[in-house]
Short mmCIF file of C-alpha atoms in Angstrom, two decimals:
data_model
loop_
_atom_site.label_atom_id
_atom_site.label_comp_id
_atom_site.label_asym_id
_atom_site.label_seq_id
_atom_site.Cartn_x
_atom_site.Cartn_y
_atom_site.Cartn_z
CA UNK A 1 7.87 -8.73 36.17
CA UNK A 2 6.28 -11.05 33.41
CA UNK A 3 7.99 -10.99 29.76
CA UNK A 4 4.96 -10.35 27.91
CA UNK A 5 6.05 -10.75 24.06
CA UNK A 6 3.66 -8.52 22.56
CA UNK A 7 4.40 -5.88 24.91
CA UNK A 8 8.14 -5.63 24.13
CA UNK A 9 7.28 -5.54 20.48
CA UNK A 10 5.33 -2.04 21.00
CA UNK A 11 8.29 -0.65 23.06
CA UNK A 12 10.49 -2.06 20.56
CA UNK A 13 8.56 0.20 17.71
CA UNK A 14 8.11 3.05 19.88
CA UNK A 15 12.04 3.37 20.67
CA UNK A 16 12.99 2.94 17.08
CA UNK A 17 10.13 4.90 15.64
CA UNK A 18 10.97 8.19 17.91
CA UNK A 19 14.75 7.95 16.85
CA UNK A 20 13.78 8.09 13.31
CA UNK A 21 11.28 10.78 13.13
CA UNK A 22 14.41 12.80 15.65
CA UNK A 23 16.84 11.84 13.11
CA UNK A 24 16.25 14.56 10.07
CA UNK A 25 16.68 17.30 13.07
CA UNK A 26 19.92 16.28 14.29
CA UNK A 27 22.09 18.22 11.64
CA UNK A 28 20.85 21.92 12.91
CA UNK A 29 19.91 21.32 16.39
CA UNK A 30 21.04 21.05 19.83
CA UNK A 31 19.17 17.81 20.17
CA UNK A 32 20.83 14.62 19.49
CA UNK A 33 18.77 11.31 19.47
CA UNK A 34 19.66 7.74 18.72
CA UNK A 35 18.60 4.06 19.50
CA UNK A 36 19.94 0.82 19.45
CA UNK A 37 18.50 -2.85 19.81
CA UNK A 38 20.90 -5.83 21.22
CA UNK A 39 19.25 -9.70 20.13
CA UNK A 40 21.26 -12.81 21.97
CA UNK A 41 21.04 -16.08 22.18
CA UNK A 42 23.20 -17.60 25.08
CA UNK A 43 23.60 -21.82 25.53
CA UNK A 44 25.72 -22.33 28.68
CA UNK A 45 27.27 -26.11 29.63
CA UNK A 46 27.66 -27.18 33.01
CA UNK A 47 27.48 -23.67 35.36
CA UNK A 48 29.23 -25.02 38.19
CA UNK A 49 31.30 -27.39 37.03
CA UNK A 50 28.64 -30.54 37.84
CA UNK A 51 26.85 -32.16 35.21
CA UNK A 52 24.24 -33.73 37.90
CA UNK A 53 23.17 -30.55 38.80
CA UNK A 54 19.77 -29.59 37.93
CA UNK A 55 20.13 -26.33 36.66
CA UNK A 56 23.74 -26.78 35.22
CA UNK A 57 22.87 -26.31 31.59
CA UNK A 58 21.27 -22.42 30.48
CA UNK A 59 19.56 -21.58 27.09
CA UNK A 60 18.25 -18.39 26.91
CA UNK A 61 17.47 -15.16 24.71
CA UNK A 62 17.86 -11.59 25.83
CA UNK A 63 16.62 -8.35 23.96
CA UNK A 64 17.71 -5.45 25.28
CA UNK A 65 16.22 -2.05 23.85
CA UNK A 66 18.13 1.46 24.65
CA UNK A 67 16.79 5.27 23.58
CA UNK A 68 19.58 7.93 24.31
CA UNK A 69 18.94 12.29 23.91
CA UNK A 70 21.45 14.27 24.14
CA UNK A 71 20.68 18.27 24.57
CA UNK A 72 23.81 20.74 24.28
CA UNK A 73 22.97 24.20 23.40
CA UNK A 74 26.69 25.90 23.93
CA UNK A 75 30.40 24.29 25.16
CA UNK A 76 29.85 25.01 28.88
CA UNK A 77 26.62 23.13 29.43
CA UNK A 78 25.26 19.96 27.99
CA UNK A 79 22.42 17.42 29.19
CA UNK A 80 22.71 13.28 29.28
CA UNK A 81 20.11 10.80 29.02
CA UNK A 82 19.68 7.24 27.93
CA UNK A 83 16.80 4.79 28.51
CA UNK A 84 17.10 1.05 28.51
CA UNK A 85 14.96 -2.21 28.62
CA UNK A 86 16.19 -6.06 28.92
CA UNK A 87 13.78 -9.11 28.88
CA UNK A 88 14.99 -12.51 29.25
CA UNK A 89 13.01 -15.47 27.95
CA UNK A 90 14.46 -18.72 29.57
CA UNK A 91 14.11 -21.89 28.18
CA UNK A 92 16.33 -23.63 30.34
CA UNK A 93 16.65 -24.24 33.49
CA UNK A 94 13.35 -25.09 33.86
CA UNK A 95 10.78 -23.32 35.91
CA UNK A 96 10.08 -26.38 38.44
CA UNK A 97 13.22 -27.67 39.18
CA UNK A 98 15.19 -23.72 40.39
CA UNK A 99 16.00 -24.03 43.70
CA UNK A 100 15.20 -20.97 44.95
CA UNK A 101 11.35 -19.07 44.64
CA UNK A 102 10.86 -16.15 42.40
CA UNK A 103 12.69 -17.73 39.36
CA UNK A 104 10.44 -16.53 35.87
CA UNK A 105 11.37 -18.29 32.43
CA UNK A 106 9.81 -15.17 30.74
CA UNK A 107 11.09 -12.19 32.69
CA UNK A 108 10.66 -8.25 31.75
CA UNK A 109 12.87 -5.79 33.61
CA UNK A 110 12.84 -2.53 34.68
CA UNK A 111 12.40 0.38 32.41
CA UNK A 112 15.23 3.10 33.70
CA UNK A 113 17.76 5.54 32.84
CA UNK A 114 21.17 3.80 32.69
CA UNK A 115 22.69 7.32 31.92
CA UNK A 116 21.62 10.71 33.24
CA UNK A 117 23.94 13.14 33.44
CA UNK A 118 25.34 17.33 33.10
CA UNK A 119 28.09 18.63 31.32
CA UNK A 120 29.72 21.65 33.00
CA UNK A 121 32.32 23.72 31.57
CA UNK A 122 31.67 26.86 34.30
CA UNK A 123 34.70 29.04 32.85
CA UNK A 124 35.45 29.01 28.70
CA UNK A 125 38.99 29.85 29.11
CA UNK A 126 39.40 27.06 32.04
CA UNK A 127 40.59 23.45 31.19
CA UNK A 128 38.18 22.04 33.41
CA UNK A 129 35.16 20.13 32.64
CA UNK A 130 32.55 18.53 35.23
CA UNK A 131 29.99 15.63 34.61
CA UNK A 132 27.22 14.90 37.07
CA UNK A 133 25.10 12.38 37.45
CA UNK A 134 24.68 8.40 36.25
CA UNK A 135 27.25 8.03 33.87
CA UNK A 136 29.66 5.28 32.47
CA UNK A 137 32.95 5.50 33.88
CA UNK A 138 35.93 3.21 31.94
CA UNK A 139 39.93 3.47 32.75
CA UNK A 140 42.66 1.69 31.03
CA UNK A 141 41.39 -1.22 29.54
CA UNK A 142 38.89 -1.78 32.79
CA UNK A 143 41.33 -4.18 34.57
CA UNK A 144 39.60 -2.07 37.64
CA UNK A 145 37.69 0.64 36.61
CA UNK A 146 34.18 -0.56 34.24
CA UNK A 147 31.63 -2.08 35.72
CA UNK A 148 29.23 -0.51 38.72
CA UNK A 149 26.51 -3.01 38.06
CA UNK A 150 27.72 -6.35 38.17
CA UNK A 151 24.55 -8.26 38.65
CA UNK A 152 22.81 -7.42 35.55
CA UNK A 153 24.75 -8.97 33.56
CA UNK A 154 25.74 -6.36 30.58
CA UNK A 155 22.70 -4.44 30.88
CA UNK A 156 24.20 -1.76 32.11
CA UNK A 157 27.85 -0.67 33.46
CA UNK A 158 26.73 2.58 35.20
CA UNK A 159 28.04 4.33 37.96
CA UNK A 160 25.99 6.94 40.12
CA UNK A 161 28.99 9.70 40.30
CA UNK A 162 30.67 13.38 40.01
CA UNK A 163 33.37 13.88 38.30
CA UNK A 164 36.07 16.78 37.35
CA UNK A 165 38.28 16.54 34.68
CA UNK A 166 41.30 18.79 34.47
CA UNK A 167 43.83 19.17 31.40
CA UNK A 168 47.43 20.22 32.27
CA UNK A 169 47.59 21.32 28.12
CA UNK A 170 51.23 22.17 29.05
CA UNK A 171 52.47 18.62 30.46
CA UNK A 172 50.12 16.62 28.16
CA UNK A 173 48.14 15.48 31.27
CA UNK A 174 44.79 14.72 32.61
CA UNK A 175 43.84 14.89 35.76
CA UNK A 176 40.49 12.81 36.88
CA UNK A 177 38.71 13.50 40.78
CA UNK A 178 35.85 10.93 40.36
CA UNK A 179 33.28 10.60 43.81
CA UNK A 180 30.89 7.48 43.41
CA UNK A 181 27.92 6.49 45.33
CA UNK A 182 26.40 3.23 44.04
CA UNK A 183 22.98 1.93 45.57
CA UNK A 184 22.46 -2.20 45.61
CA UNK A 185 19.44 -1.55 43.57
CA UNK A 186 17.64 0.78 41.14
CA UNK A 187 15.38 1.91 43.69
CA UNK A 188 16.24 5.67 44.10
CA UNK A 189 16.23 9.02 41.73
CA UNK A 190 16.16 7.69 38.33
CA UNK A 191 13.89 4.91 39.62
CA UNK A 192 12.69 2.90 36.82
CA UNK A 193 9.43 3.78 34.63
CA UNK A 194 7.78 0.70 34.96
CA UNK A 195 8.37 0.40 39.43
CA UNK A 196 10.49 -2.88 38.41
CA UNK A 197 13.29 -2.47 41.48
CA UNK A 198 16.23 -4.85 40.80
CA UNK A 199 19.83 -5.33 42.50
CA UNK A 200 22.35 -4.25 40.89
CA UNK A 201 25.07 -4.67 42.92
CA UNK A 202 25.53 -7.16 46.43
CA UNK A 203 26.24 -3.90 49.19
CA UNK A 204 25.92 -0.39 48.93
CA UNK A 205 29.12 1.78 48.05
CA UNK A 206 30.80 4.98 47.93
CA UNK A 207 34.09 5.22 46.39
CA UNK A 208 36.46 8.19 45.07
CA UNK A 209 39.36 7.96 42.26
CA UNK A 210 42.15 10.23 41.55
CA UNK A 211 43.88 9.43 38.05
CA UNK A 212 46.60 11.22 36.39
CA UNK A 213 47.16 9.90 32.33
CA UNK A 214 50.11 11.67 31.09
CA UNK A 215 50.99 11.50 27.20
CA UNK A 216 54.54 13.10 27.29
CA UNK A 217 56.65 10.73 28.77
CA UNK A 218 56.12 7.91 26.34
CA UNK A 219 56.33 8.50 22.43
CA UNK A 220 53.71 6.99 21.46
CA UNK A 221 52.02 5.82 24.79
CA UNK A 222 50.74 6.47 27.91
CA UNK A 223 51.34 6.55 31.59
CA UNK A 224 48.81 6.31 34.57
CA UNK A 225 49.05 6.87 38.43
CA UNK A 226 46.13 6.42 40.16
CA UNK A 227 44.42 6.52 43.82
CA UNK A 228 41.79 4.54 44.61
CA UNK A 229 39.07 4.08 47.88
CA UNK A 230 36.19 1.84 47.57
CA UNK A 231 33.72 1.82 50.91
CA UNK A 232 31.16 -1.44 51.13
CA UNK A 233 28.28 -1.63 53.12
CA UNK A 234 25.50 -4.75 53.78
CA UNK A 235 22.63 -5.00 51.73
CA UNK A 236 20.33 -6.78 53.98
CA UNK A 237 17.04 -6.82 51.96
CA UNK A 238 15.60 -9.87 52.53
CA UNK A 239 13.76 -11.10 49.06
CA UNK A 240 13.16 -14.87 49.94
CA UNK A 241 12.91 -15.18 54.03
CA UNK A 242 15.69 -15.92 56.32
CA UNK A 243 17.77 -15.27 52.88
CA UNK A 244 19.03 -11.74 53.08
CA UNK A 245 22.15 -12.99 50.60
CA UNK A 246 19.61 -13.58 47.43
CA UNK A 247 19.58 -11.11 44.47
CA UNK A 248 17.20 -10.16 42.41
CA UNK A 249 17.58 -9.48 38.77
CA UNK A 250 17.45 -10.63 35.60
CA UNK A 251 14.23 -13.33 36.20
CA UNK A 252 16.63 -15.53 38.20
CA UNK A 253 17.47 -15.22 42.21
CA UNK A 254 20.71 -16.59 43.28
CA UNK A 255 22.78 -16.24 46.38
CA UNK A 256 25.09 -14.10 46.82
CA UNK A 257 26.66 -12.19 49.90
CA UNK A 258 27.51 -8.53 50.88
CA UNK A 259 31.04 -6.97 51.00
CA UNK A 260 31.30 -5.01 53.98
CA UNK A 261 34.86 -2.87 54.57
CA UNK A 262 37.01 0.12 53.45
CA UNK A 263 39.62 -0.89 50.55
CA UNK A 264 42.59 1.66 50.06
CA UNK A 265 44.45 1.27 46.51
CA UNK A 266 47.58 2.81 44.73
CA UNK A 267 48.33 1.42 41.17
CA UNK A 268 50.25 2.26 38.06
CA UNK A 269 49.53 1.82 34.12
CA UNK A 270 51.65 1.93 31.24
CA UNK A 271 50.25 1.15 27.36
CA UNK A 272 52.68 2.03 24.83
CA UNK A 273 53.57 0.98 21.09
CA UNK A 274 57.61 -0.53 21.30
CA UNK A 275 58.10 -0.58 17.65
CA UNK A 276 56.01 -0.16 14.24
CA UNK A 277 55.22 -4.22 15.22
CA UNK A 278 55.50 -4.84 18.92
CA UNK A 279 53.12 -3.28 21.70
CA UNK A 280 52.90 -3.79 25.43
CA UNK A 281 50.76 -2.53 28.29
CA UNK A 282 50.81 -3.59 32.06
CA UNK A 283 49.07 -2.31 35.00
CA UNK A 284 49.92 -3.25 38.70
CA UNK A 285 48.09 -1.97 42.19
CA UNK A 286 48.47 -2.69 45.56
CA UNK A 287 45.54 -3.21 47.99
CA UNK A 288 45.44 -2.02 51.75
CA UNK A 289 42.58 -1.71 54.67
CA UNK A 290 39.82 -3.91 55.51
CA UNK A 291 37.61 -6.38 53.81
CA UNK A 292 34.69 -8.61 55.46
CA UNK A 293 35.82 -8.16 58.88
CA UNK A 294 39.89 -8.91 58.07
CA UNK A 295 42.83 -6.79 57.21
CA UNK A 296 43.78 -6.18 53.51
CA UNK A 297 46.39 -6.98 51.80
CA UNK A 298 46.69 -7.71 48.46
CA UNK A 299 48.28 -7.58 45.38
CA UNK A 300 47.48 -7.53 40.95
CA UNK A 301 49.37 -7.13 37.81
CA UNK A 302 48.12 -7.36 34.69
CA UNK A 303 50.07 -7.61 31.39
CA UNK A 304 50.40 -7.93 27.37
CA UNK A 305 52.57 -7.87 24.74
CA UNK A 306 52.29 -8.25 21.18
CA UNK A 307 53.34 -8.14 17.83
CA UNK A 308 51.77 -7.29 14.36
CA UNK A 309 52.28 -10.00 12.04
CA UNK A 310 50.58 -7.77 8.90
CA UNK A 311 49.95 -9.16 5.92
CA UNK A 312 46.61 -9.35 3.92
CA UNK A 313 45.07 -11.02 6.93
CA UNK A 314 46.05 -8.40 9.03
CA UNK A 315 47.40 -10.96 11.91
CA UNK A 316 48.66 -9.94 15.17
CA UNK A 317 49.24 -12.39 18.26
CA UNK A 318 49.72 -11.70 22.02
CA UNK A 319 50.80 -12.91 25.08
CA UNK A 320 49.55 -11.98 28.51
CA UNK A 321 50.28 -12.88 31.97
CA UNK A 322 48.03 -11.85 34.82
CA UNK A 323 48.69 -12.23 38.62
CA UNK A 324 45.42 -11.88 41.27
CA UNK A 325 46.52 -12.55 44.72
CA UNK A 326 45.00 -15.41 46.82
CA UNK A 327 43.56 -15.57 50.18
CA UNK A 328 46.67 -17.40 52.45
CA UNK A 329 44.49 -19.83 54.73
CA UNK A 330 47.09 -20.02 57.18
CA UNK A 331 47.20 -15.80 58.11
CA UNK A 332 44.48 -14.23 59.78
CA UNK A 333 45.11 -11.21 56.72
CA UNK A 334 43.28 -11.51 54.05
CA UNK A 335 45.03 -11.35 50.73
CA UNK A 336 42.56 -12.09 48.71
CA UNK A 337 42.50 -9.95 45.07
CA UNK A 338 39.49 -7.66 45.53
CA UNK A 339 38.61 -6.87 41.55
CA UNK A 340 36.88 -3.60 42.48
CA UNK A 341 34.55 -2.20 39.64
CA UNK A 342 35.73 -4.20 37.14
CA UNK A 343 33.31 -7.51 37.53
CA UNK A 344 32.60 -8.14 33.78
CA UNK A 345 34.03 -10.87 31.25
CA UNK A 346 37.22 -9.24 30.68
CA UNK A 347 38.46 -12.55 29.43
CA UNK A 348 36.19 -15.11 29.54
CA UNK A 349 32.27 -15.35 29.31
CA UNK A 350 32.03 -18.65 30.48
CA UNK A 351 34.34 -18.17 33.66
CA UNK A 352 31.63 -15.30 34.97
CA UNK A 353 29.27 -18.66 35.98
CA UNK A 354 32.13 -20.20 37.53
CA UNK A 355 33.62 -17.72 39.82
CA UNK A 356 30.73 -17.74 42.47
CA UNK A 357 32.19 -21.71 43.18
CA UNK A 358 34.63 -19.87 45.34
CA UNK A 359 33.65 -15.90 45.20
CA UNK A 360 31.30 -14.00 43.36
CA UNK A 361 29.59 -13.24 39.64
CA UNK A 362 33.21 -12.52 37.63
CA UNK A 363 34.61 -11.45 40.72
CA UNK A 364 37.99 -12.87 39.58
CA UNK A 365 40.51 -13.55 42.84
CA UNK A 366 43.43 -15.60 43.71
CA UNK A 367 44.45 -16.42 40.00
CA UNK A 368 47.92 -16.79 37.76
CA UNK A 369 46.60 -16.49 34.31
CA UNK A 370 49.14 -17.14 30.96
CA UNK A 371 47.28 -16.58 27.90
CA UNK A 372 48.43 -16.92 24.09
CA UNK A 373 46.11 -15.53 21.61
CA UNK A 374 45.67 -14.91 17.57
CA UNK A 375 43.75 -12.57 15.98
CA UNK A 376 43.00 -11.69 12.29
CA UNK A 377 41.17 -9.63 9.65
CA UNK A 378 39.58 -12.28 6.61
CA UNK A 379 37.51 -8.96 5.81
CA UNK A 380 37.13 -5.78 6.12
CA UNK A 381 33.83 -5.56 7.85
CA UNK A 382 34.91 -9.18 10.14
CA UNK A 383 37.73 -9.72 12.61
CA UNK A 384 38.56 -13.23 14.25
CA UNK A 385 40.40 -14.07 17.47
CA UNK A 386 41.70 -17.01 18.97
CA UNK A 387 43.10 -17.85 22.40
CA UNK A 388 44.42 -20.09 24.99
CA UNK A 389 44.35 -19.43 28.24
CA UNK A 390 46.28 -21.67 31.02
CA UNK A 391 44.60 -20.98 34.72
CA UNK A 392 46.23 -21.39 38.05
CA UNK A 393 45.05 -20.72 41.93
CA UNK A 394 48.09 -19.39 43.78
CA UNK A 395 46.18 -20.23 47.29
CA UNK A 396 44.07 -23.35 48.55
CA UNK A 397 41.79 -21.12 51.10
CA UNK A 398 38.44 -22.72 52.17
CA UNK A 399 37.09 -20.08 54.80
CA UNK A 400 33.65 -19.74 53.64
CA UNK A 401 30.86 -22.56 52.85
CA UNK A 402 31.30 -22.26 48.79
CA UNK A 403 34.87 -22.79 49.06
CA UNK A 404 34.99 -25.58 51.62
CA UNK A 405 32.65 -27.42 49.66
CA UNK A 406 33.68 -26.75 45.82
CA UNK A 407 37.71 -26.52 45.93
CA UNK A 408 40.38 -28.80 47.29
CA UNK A 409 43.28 -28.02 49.45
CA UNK A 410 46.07 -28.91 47.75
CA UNK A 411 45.31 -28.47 44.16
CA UNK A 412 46.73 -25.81 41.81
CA UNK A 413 45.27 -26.15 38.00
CA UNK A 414 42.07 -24.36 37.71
CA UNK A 415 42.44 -25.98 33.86
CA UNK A 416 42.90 -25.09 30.23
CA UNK A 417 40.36 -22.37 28.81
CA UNK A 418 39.66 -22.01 25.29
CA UNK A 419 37.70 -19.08 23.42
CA UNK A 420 36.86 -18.12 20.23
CA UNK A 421 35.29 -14.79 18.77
CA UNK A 422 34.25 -13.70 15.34
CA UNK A 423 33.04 -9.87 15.30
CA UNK A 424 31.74 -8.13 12.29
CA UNK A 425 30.24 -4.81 11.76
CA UNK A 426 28.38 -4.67 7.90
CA UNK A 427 27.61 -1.09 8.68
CA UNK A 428 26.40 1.62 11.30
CA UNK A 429 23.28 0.12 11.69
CA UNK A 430 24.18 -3.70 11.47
CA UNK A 431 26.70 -5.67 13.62
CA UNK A 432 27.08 -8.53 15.42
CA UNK A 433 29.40 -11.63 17.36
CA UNK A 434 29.90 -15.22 17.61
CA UNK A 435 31.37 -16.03 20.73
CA UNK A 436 32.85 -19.53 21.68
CA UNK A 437 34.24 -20.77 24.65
CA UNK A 438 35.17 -24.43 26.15
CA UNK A 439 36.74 -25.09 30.21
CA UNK A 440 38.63 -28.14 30.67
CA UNK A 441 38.82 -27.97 35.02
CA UNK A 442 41.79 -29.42 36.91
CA UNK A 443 42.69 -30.56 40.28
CA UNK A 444 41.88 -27.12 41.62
CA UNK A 445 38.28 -27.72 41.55
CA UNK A 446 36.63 -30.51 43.97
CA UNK A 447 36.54 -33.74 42.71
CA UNK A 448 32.60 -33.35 41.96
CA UNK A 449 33.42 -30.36 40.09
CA UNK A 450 35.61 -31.16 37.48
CA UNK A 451 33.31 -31.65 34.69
CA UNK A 452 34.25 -30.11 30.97
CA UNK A 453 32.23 -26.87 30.22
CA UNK A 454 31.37 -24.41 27.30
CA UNK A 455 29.39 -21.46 26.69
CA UNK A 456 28.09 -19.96 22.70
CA UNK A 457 26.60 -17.31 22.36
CA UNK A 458 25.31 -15.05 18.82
CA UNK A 459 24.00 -11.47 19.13
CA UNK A 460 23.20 -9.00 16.63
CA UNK A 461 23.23 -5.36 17.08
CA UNK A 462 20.77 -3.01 15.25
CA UNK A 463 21.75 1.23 15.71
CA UNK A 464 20.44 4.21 14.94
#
């Protein structure tokens, strides 16, 4: 759908303008009512790694718009909503050089409900809670559990699901039975306002979760235990013809293919405080059943530790280490890392343009990362962190086109990764980031993708 400028504007007012007349009512009613406005400006370097490529460089603006109700007139029932809007405006790449039809430099997406959702407490005297519906769904530190619509981009995170949420009061444990079942695209119950239908996700899926956080057995941590069963299936729409791999969303089509399989997982989670300075957490699953028409078999860990340095800065540093198994070319298993829900920038921005060289959109696979990182508090309203990030391939597979064309096979060093980030937060109502990031690529990458890249991006956040 066209951006159209002026149009945005009014549905900017009208959002903001119903949230403050709702606002003098919230203190003595059931009805709760907010909204919030997201501004960015994004300038990406080299996508891909190539600086001859036509489209390699992005500058862009999004404006994203969100008006949430809440209505919860006793403990045992409540009711969920929250309405969002993104436009893009795209100054590069241009409009005449994108390779594939469809691509708009002013694009206005779908008006929809990224959360609708019930609140169930069916017996008062019962630890047990239900919530129904499109909701957000985040475990851990959402090494596997955040993100249901990768292909937005940040828009949204939801996940179409049920879930029951059980206390054991008297072993300091929750118990979680989540069932999900994601469409590809916003095109069923909520559908979007406006009729704009938009993939938000490559296949369809269903998926359940069992998780079990208990709080006794560490001090002053956490333990986790978790079951997890993600089902894929095609997504054959066929947007450009004889393409039924391109997505739609966001203004700009791209390739990008299906999952297809059953993937079994059992993993475990610790996050715990060591001493009144040191902290670690680590998380590790193993993967079993079938992806893309081979057997599964794969294997993550994920890790940090750090210390408090204190002081009037506030300084801390950390160290993690993260293992994503690879895809061994030379077995007819696959043991490729399959990231499950959790394709978002966890820790990198600009590496979410790279991944689809070899996979998908920050479908991160087949990776040894060591990063060393710095962070500090200059103010009280601003906090500043620095990091380093050293990125290895444990495998050199080339089954499918992307890879055979974009990676070597015998090359290790995916390269050295710096980011920086400055948050602040002036108030409730004001906020905002600078976010910096520069890729030096090694050997890892073909020899006509090696070329330095960056990505900078300032947003400010407006609430209400």
């Amino acid at each position: 759908m066209i951006f159209n400028p002026r149009q945005s504007g009014l549905l900017a007012a009208t959002l903001l303008s119903t949230a403050a007349l709702a606002a003098p009512e919230q203190a003595s009613s059931p009805f709760d009512w907010g909204a919030d406005m997201r501004l960015r400006q994004i300038y990406i370097g080299n996508v891909g790694l190539n600086d001859d490529t036509a489209t390699a460089d992005r500058n862009f603006e999004r404006l994203r718009l969100r008006l949430w109700g809440n209505y919860k007139p006793n403990d045992q029932f409540g009711l969920n909503s929250r309405l969002i809007w993104e436009g893009r405006h795209y100054v590069q790449p241009d409009e005449d050089t994108y390779p594939l039809p469809g691509f708009q430099d002013w694009y206005s997406g779908g008006i929809l409900f990224d959360q609708l959702n019930v609140d169930l407490k069916p017996i008062a005297t019962l630890p047990l809670t239900f919530k129904i519906g499109r909701q957000d769904l985040i475990f851990g530190n959402g090494w596997l559990i955040l993100e249901g619509t990768p292909i937005d981009g940040s828009r949204t995170i939801y996940f179409d699901a049920a879930r029951a949420t059980y206390q054991l009061e008297a072993l300091d444990t929750t118990v979680d039975l989540i069932y999900i079942d994601q469409d590809a695209n916003t095109g069923r119950f909520p559908q979007p306002l406006n009729g704009v239908i938009e993939d938000q996700t490559e296949q369809y899926e269903t998926g359940a979760i069992l998780y079990l956080r208990n709080k006794s057995m560490l001090k002053d941590g956490a333990v986790d235990g978790y079951f997890i069963y993600k089902h894929s299936r095609e997504n054959l729409t066929d947007y450009v013809p004889g393409l039924d791999t391109v997505r739609e969303n966001n203004g700009a089509p791209f390739p990008s293919p299906s999952d297809t399989g059953d993937v079994y997982g059992i993993g475990a989670r610790v996050d715990t405080k060591l001493t009144d300075k040191w902290s670690l957490r680590a998380e590790t699953i193993y993967e079993w059943g079938t992806r893309n028409n081979a057997d599964l078999s794969a294997f993550g860990f994920n890790s940090r530790i750090g210390y408090f340095i204190g002081g009037p800065l506030e300084q801390s540093v950390h160290f993690d280490y993260e293992y994503l198994s690879g895809d061994d070319p030379n077995s007819s298993t696959n043991q490729a890392f399959d990231p499950l829900w959790s394709r978002w920038p966890q820790w990198s921005e600009l590496m979410v343009y790279q991944w689809p060289l070899e996979s998908r959109v920050a479908e991160a696979t087949n990776l040894q990362r060591l990063n060393l990182g710095w962070g500090a508090k200059p103010h009280e309203t601003t906090t500043v962190t620095l990091n380093y990030h050293a990125l290895f391939a444990n495998e050199n597979s080339t089954r499918t086109a992307s890879q055979l064309a974009n990676i070597t096979d015998n090359g290790k060093f995916r390269g050295h990764l710096f980011t920086g980030w400055i948050k602040t937060k002036l108030n409730k109502h004001l906020s905002g980031h600078l976010v910096a990031e520069y890729l030096l690529p090694g050997d890892y990458y073909a020899k006509d993708r090696r070329d330095n890249s960056y990505f900078v991006r300032a947003e400010i956040n407006l609430a209400w």
